[in-house]
Amino acid sequence: MTMKLPSNPHYVDLNHPQQQQHVLRYNPRALEINSETKMSQEVAGVEVLKVVLPGDEVLQYNPDRNKERIFIGPGLRWEDNVIRATRPGLLKKTLKRLYYVDSHQKRYIPQKREFVIGTVLKKKGDNYIIDIGASEQATISYLSFENASKKTKKEMKVGDLIFGQLLVANKDMEPELVCIDTYDRAVGMGPLPEGGLLFNVSLHVARLIVNPKNSFLLTISKMFKYTIVVGFNGRIWVKAKKQGEMVAIMNCILMLEVMTLEEANENALRVLSSFSQHNSKEATC
Amino acid sequence: MKEVPLSTCEKTSIVSAIRAGQRYDNREFLEVRDISLNFGKDYGSCTVTLGQTRVLAQVTGEVVEPRPSRPNEGKISISVHLSPMAAPHFESGRSNDLVDELQQILERNIKESRCLDLESLCVLAEESVWQLRVDVTVLNHAGNLGDACNLASVAALRHFHRPDVTVEEDGRVTIHTLEEREPIPTFMKKVPVCLTYAFFVVDDKCYMLMDPSEKEERVSNYFYELVKLWIKVKFGFMRFGWLLRQTLVPPTCLPS
């Protein structure tokens, strides 16, 4: 399903930063941001420009001039020859001249092609109804699993966890999940195994730890062996050998909500060892 | 919005963590979260933070006619509001089981325990008495609302000062403003302290947790609210007595 670019230049669709939405003409001379306000690069390729509040003017552009094109992503809106921010947060720019506002968000808005963890709510005909933490509940068909046919249906109980990819996700339709890719392979998706621990984080924390440039998960793995599944809807599932280890890893990741990555890396080992001391205590009644 | 149901994984992981002696926030089983009380500029306003749970209580007073059955006693009315900013499944306006539960707890703790001397709120017998109105608003729900609401309302009542009143010989009542005369504090003979425990029944063993967080609340089998009244004896010692009722209440959403 390909996205058609809107013909009306005044229409802007706010969507995921990795999806190119709209092409604008950009005049570099009108740029208000100078090099003094640039902050250090957080992750390679993404530059943090400045802090914006809703209504702040970010850029001026002139569509009549044939300069280089730029792309605008979530949190920005183009109106009357001015780009304004619609959310409070950090204005960021990727290498491909994509601008977006990174804001603190806990509630998930479904986006196509994102991986999410859902809870099975009920069965409805040929589909399961799944809760992904969004305003609408998602559906997944019996056949959207690896090696599933009309005779061999995948059985899942109410309350099971499932890791899938969003096939359909826009504001006009119910979101739809699948657990296979285009070649009918599972690629790690499907129902999650028994046991383990599920918890919620803010959306930016989930995106942060999944980024391969961040070694936070590796830091934790020096202490414990564990399996982790991260959903972009803010849900994280962890499984380790002992219950205490899982709780320790959960608290370690929750630290990222209030600390920067560097501070969290320093404190991670200390937090994990304080939990393992507690491990040896017996339960009281 | 309806409340998001818990997955089987979350329920079993909390229970097995408790069996291993571990709580999610690394507390002891009988350890309470950090409590902080913030009082506002006006008399009678108090915000309580119990971990992440946040509750605001505001006490206001006005002069009204007393109840005919009790002509020299003041009145207290308590109301609890659950705002949608506390949790996504709260709806302001719709009557909720939780609102009824919290109001019942507060009325039992404050009104029925007679901790506040209502006769001191009388201005002129059979004509005018003070009516204190306690409005409790839940700002954030992260478990153990009963304790937090109780703490906030008691603190707000103790912080509240009512304006001074003079009664003339001919029966005229003058209510002085706060600038004219020093306001009078409310007198609480006994201080109700509410403690909530959550019980988990696992493998014929029963685990008791104090001050449950939101997830622990939803997964637990039973709740237990213990209210103790601290009585101040004139030498300054604190002695406590057990309150009237101790209720064993199953939580509103049982694991299904």
PDB file of C-alpha atoms in Angstrom, chain A residues 119 158-159, chain B residues 3-11 14 214-215 218-219:
ATOM      1  CA  THR A 119      -2.815  -8.408  24.843  1.00  0.00           C
ATOM      2  CA  VAL A 158      -7.488 -14.386  26.575  1.00  0.00           C
ATOM      3  CA  GLY A 159      -4.683 -12.553  28.337  1.00  0.00           C
TER       4      GLY A 159
ATOM      5  CA  GLU B   3      -9.802   0.051  32.017  1.00  0.00           C
ATOM      6  CA  VAL B   4      -7.168  -1.922  30.133  1.00  0.00           C
ATOM      7  CA  PRO B   5      -7.341  -5.526  31.382  1.00  0.00           C
ATOM      8  CA  LEU B   6      -4.196  -7.084  32.767  1.00  0.00           C
ATOM      9  CA  SER B   7      -2.531  -9.830  30.780  1.00  0.00           C
ATOM     10  CA  THR B   8      -1.923 -13.274  32.300  1.00  0.00           C
ATOM     11  CA  CYS B   9       1.802 -12.577  32.184  1.00  0.00           C
ATOM     12  CA  GLU B  10       1.512  -9.501  34.391  1.00  0.00           C
ATOM     13  CA  LYS B  11      -0.640 -11.291  36.951  1.00  0.00           C
ATOM     14  CA  ILE B  14       3.654 -10.197  40.247  1.00  0.00           C
ATOM     15  CA  GLU B 214      -1.506   0.012  41.284  1.00  0.00           C
ATOM     16  CA  LYS B 215      -0.552  -3.318  39.717  1.00  0.00           C
ATOM     17  CA  ARG B 218      -5.324  -5.142  40.753  1.00  0.00           C
ATOM     18  CA  VAL B 219      -3.767  -8.548  41.147  1.00  0.00           C
TER      19      VAL B 219
END
